[in-house]
Coordinates of C-alpha atoms and ligand atoms in Angstrom, one line a residue:
X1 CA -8.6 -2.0 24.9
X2 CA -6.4 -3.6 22.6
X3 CA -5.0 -7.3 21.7
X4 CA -1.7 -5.8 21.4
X5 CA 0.8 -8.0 23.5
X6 CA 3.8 -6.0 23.0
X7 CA 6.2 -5.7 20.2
X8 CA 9.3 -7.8 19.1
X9 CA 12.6 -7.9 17.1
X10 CA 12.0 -9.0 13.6
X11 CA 15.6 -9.7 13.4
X12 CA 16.5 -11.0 17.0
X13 CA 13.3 -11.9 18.8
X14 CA 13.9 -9.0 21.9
X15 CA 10.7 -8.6 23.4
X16 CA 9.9 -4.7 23.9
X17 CA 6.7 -3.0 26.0
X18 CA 4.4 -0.8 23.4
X19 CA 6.4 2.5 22.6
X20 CA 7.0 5.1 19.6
X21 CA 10.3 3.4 18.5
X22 CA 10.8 1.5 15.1
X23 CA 14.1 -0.8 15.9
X24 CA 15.9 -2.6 18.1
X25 CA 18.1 -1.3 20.7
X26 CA 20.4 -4.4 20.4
X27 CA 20.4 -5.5 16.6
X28 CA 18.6 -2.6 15.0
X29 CA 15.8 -4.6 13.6
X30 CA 12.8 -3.7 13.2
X31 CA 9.9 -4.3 15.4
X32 CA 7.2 -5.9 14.9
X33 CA 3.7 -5.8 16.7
X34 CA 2.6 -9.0 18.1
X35 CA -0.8 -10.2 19.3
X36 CA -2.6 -12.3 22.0
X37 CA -4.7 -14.5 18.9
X38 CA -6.4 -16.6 21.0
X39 CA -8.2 -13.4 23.2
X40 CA -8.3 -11.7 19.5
X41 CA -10.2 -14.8 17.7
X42 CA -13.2 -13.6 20.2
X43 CA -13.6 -11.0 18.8
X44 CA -13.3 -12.0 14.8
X45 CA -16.0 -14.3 14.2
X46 CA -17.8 -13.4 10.5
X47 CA -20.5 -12.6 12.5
X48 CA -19.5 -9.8 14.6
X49 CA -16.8 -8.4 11.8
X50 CA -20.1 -8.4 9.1
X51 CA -22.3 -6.6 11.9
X52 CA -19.2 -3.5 11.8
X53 CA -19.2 -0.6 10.0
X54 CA -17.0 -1.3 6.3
X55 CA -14.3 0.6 6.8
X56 CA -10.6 -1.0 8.0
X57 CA -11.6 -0.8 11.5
X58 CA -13.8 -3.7 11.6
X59 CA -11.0 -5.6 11.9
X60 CA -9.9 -4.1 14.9
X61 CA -8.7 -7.0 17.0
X62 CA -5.6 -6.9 15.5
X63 CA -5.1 -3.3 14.4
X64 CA -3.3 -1.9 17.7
X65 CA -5.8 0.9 18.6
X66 CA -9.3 0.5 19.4
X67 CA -12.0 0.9 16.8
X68 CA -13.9 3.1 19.2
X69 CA -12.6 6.8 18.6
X70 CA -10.1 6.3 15.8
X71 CA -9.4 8.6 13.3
X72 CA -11.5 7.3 10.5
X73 CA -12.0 9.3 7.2
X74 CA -14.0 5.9 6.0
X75 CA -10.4 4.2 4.9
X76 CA -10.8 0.5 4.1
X77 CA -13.3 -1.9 2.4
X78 CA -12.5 -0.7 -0.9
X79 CA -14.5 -3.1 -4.1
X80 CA -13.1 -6.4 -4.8
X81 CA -13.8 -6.6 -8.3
X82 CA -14.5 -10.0 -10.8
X83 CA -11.7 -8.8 -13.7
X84 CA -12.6 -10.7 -16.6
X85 CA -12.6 -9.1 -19.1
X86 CA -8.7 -7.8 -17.9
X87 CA -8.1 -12.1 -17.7
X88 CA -9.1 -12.9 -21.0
X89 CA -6.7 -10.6 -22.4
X90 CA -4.0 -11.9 -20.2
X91 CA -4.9 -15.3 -20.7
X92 CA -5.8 -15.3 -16.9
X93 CA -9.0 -17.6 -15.0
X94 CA -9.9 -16.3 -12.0
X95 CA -9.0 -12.5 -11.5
X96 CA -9.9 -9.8 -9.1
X97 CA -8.7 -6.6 -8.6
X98 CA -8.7 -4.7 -5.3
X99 CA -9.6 -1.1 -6.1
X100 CA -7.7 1.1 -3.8
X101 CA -8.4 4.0 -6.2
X102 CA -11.6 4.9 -4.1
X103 CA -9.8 5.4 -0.5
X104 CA -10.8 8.8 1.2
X105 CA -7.8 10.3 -0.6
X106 CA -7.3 8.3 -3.3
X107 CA -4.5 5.7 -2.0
X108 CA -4.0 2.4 0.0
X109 CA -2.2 5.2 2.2
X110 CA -5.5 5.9 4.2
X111 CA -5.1 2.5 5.8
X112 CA -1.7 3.1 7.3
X113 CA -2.3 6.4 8.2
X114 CA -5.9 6.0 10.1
X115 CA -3.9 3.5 12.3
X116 CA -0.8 5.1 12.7
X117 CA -2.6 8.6 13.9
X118 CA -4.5 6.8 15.8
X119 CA -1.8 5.2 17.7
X120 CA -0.2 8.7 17.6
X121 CA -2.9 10.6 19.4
X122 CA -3.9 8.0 22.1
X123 CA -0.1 7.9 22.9
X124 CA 0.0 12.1 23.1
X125 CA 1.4 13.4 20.1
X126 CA -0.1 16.6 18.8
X127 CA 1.8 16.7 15.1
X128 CA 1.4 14.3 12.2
X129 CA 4.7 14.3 10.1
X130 CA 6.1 12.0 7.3
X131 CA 8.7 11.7 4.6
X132 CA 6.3 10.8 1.7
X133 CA 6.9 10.0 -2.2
X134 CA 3.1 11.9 -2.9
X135 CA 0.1 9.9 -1.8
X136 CA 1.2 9.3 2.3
X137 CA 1.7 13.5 2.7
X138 CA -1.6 13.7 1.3
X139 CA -3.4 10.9 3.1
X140 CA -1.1 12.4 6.6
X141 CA -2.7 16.1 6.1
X142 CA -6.3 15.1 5.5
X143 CA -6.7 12.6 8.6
X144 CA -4.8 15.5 11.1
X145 CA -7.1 17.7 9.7
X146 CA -9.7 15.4 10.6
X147 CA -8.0 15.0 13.8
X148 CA -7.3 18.4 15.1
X149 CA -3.5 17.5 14.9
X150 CA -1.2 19.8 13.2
X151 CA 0.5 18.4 10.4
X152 CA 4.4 18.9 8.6
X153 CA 4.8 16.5 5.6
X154 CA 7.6 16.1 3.7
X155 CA 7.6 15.3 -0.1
X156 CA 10.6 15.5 -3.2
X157 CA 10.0 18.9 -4.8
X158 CA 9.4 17.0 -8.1
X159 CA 6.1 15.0 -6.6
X160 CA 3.4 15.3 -9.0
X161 CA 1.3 19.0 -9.0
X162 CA -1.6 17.3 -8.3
X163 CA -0.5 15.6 -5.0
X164 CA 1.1 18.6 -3.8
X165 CA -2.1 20.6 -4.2
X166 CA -4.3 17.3 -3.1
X167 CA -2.1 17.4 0.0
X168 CA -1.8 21.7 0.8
X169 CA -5.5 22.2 0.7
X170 CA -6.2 20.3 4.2
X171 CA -4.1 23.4 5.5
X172 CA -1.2 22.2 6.8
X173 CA 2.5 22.5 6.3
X174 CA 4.1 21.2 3.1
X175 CA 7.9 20.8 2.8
X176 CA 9.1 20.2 -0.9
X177 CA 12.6 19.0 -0.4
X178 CA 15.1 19.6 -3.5
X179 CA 16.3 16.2 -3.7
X180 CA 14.9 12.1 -3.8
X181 CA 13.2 9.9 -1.8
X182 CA 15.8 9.1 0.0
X183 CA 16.6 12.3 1.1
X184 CA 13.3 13.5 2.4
X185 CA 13.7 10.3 4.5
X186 CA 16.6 11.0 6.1
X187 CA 16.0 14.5 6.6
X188 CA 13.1 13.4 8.8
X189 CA 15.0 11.1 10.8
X190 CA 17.5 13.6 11.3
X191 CA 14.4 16.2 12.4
X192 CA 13.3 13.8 14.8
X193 CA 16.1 14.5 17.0
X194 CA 15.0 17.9 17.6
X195 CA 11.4 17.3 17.9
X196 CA 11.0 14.1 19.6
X197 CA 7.0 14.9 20.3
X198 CA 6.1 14.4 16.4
X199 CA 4.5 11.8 15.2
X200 CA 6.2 10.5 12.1
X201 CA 4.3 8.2 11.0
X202 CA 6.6 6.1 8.8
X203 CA 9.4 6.2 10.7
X204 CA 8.9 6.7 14.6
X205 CA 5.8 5.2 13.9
X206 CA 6.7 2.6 11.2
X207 CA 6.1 -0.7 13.3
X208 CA 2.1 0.7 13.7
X209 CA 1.7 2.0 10.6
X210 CA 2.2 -0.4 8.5
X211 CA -0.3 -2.7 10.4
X212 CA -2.7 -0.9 8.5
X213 CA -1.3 -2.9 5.5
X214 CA -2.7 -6.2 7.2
X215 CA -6.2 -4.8 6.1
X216 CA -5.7 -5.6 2.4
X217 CA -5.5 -9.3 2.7
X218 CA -8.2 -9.4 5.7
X219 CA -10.8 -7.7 2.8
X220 CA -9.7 -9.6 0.3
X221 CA -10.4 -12.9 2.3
X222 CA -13.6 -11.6 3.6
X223 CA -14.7 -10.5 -0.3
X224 CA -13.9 -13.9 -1.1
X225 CA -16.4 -15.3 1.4
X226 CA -13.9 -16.2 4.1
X227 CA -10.9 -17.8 1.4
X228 CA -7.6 -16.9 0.3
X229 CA -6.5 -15.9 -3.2
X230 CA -3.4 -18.6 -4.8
X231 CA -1.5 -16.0 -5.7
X232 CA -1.7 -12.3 -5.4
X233 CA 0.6 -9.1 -7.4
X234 CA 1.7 -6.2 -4.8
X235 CA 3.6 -3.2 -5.8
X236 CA 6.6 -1.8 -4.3
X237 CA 8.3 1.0 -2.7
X238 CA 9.6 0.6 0.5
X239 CA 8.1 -3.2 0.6
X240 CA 6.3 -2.8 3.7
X241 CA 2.8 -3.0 2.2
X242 CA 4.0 -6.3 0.2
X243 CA 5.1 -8.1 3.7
X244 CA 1.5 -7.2 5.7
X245 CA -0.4 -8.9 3.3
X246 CA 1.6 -11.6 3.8
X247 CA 1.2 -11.4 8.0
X248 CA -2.6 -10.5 7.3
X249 CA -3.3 -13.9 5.8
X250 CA -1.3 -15.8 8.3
X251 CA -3.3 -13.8 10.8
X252 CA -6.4 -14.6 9.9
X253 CA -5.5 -18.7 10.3
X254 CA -4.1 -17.6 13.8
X255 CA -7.7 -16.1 14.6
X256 CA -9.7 -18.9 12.5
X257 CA -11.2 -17.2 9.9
X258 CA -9.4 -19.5 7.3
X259 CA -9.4 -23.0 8.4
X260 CA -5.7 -23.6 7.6
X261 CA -2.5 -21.9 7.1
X262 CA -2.7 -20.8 3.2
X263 CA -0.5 -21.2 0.9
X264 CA -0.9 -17.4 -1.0
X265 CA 1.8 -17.0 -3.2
X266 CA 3.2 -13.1 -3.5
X267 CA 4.6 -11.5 -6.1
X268 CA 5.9 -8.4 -6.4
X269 CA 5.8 -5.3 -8.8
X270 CA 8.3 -2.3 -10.0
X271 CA 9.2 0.2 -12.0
X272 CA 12.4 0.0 -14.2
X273 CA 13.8 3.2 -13.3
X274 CA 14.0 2.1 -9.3
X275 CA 13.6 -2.2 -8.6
X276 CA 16.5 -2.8 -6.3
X277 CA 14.1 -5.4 -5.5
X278 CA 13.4 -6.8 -8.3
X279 CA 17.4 -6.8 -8.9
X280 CA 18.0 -8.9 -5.7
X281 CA 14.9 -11.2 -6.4
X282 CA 16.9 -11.6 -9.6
X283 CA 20.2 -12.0 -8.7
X284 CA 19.1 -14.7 -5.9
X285 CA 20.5 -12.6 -3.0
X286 CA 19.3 -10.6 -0.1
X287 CA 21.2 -7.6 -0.3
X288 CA 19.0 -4.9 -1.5
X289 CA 21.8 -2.4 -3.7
X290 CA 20.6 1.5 -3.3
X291 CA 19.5 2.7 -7.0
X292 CA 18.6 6.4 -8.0
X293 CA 15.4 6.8 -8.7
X294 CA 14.3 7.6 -12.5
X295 CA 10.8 6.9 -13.5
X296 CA 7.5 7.9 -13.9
X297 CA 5.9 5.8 -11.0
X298 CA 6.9 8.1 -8.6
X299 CA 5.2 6.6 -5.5
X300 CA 7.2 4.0 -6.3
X301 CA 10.4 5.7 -6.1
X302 CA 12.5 4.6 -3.1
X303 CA 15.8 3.7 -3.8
X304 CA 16.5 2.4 -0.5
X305 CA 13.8 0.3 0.9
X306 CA 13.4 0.1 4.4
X307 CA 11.5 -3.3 4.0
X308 CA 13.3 -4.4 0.5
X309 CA 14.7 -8.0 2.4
X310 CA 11.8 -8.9 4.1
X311 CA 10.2 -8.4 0.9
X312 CA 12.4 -10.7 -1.2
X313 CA 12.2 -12.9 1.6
X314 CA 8.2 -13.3 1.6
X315 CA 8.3 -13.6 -2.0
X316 CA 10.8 -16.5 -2.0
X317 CA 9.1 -18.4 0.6
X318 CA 5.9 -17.9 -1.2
X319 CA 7.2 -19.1 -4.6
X320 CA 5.9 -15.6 -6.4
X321 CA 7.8 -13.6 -8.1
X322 CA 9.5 -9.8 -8.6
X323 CA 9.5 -8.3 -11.9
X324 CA 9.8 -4.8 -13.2
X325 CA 8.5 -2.6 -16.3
X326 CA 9.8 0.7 -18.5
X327 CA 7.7 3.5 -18.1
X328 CA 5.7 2.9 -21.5
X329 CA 5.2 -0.6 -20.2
X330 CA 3.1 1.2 -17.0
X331 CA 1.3 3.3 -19.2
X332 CA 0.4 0.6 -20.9
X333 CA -0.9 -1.2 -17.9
X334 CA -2.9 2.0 -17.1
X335 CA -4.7 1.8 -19.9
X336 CA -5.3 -1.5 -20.4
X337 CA -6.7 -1.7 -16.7
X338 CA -9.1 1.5 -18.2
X339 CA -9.7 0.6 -21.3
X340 CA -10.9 -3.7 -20.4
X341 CA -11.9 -2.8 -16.7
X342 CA -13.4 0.8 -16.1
X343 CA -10.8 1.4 -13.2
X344 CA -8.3 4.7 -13.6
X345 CA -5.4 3.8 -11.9
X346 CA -2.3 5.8 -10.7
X347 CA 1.3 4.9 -12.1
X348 CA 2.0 2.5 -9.3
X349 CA -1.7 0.7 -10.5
X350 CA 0.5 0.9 -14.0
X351 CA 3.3 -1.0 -12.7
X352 CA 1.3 -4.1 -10.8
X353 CA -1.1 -4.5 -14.3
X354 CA 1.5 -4.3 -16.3
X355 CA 3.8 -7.0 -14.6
X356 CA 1.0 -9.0 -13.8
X357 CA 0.6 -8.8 -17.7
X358 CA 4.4 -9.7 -18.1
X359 CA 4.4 -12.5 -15.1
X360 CA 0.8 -14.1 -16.8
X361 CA 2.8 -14.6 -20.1
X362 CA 5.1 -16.2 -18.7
X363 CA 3.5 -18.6 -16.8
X364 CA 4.3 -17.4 -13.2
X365 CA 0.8 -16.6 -12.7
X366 CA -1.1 -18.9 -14.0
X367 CA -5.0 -20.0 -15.5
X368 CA -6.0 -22.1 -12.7
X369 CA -5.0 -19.8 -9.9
X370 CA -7.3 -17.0 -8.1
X371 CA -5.4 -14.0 -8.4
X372 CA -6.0 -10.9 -6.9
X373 CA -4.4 -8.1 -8.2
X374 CA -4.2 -5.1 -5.7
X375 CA -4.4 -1.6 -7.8
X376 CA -3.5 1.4 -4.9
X377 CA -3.7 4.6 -6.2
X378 CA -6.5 6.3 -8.2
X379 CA -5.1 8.3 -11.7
X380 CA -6.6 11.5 -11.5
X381 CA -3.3 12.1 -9.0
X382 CA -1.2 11.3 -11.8
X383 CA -2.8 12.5 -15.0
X384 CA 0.5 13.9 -16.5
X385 CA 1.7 10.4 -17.0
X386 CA -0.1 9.7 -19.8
X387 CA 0.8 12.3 -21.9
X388 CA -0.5 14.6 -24.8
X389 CA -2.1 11.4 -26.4
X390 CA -5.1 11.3 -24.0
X391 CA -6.8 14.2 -25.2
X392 CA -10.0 14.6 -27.3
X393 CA -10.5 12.0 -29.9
X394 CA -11.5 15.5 -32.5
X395 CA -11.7 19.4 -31.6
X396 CA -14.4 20.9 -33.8
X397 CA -16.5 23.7 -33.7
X398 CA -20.4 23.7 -32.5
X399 CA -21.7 22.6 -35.6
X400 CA -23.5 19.5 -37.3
X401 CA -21.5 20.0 -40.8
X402 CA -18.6 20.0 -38.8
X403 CA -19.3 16.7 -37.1
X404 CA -20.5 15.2 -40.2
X405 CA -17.3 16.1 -42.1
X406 CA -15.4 13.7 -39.7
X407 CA -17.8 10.6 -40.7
X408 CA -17.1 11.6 -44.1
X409 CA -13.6 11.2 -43.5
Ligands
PLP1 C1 3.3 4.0 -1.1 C2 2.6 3.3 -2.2 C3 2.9 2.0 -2.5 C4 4.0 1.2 -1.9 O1 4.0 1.0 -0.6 P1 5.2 0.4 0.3 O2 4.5 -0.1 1.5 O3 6.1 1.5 0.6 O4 5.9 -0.7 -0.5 C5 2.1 1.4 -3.6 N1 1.2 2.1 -4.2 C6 0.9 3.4 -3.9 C7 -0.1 4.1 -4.7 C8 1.6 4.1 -2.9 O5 1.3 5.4 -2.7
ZN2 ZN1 16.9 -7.2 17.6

């Protein structure tokens, strides 16, 4: 059993049964799970969530599968971390960061994926497939592999070597495709015609999947001791992530875990070398303009977001913010978030530090606020990044002269 009440038009309002389909048959939008709250608050007292297992699915009551049977790699209830010695450098108060880093396979990806295969399976399909920029193929092949499903993911051929061997080693198919982002996406929507019974979870899939998202503020509330952050920083690709925090926090009011609506403010993070959201943010408009992805965050790298608007539109309402930052700028942010904090980040945890960095100095996030700042991706994925300069300190031979001589020097 589910709270699941059916699904609606983000963009119209329709009102659609539960089904594998992403948009409305009238306008196009897309669609949007929606919940019976006030069976779901039953079920979502602290009590019963803290006597559940700490993985996503203790938050079940409004994830649309049950708890009982999902496909569960032990995604969710990552560390909330107290970043202070990250604030004091940014001239921050209150800071936390939320360590996705230390998901099953290293990305906030886990979440969306337990619940969309989930969904999946209890609805008949017997292949997992996506259009990924890395971490979602990975994250796709290690939870069908879990599940018994087969799996076909679908990646650009220049994804990082790490994530294409992170993701072949579960066993099942791999497509690199010679071309962007973009491209892989379509290429899968265009597949889908032919094989309606797979299960791709970001597209067919998209209005379950990224339900999974809602997760990251429902911990981060939880960690807090049943509160909301005043401001949080989100990176992003397609923007979907970004706009489920936002629902999760509303959600949480809905059920009664926070005693009114709060006012989190969102802010949003990208790279240089692809922010056509950032450039809309900017330009006060809500038309998203395609870009060509060129930079080093490459999960980040999706030059036509599927979720770009709604994202500008959360942030707006919020009063956050979107910036963006050059590709030193992010490995900057990688090693400041290493070098002050202990925590190895990925390229996307690059771009959220370092415009957190960039948003702190200029006085969009601010002192008195409790920020949280939501780091998805663990670095050993994207090692390459960094460059020749993060090698041994010396290279010396097995000897104490030879040590010695370097103290001399
Ligand atoms: C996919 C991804 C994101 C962005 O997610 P969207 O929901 O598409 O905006 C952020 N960080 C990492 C590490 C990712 O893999
Ligand atoms: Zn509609």
């Amino acid at each position: 059993m589910t709270f699941v009440k059916g699904m609606s038009c983000r963009e119209c309002g329709r009102s659609y049964p539960v089904q594998a389909q992403q948009v409305c048959e009238w306008c196009f939008g897309p669609l949007e799970v929606v919940y019976d709250y006030e069976a779901a608050s039953r079920e979502m007292t602290p009590e019963q969530i803290a006597s559940r297992p700490p993985t996503l699915w203790r938050y079940w009551p409004l994830l649309p599968a049950e708890a009982e049977g999902a496909i569960d790699l032990g995604a969710g209830y990552t560390p909330l971390v107290r970043a202070d010695r990250l604030a004091a450098e940014l001239g921050l108060g209150e800071l936390w960061v939320k360590n996705d880093g230390l998901q099953p396979t290293g990305s906030f990806k886990d979440r969306v994926v337990s619940v969309a295969l989930t969904v999946a399976r209890d609805m008949g399909c017997k292949v997992a497939a996506c259009a990924s920029t890395g971490n979602l193929a990975n994250s796709v092949a290690a939870h069908a592999a879990l599940a018994g499903m087969s799996s076909i993911v679908f990646v650009p051929a220049d994804v990082e070597p790490a994530k294409l061997r992170a993701t072949a080693v579960y066993g099942g198919t791999l497509v690199a495709v010679e071309g962007d982002y973009d491209h892989v996406n379509r290429l899968c929507a265009e597949l889908l015609g032919d094989h309606p019974d797979w299960a791709v979870v970001n597209v067919n899939l998209r209005a379950y999947y990224s339900e999974g998202s809602k997760t990251l503020a429902f911990e981060v509330a939880e960690q807090l001791g049943w509160a909301a952050p005043d401001h949080v920083v989100v990176p992003i690709a397609s923007g979907s992530q970004l706009t489920k925090i936002h629902k999760g926090f509303g959600e949480l009011a809905e059920v009664g875990l926070l005693a009114e609506k709060p006012s989190v403010r969102i802010s949003g993070a990208q790279p240089k070398g692809c922010s056509p959201v950032a450039t809309a943010f900017a330009e006060g408009s809500r038309r998203i303009k395609p870009v060509r992805p060129s930079t080093v965050a490459k999960s980040l790298a999706i030059g036509d977001p599927a979720d770009g608007v709604y994202a500008v539109d959360v942030v707006r309402s919020t009063g956050g913010a979107i910036e963006s930052v050059t590709d030193e700028e992010i490995v900057e942010g990688i090693r400041l978030l290493a070098r002050t904090e202990g925590i190895f980040t990925e390229t996307a945890g690059g771009v959220t530090v370092a415009v957190l960095a960039k948003l702190a100095a200029a006085g969009v996030v601010r002192s008195d606020e409790r920020v949280v700042c939501y780091v998805t991706g663990t670095g050993v994925k994207t090692v390459d990044a960094l460059g020749p300069a993060a090698g041994p300190t010396f290279t010396i031979p097995p000897s104490v002269e030879a040590f010695n001589r370097l103290v001399e020097t």
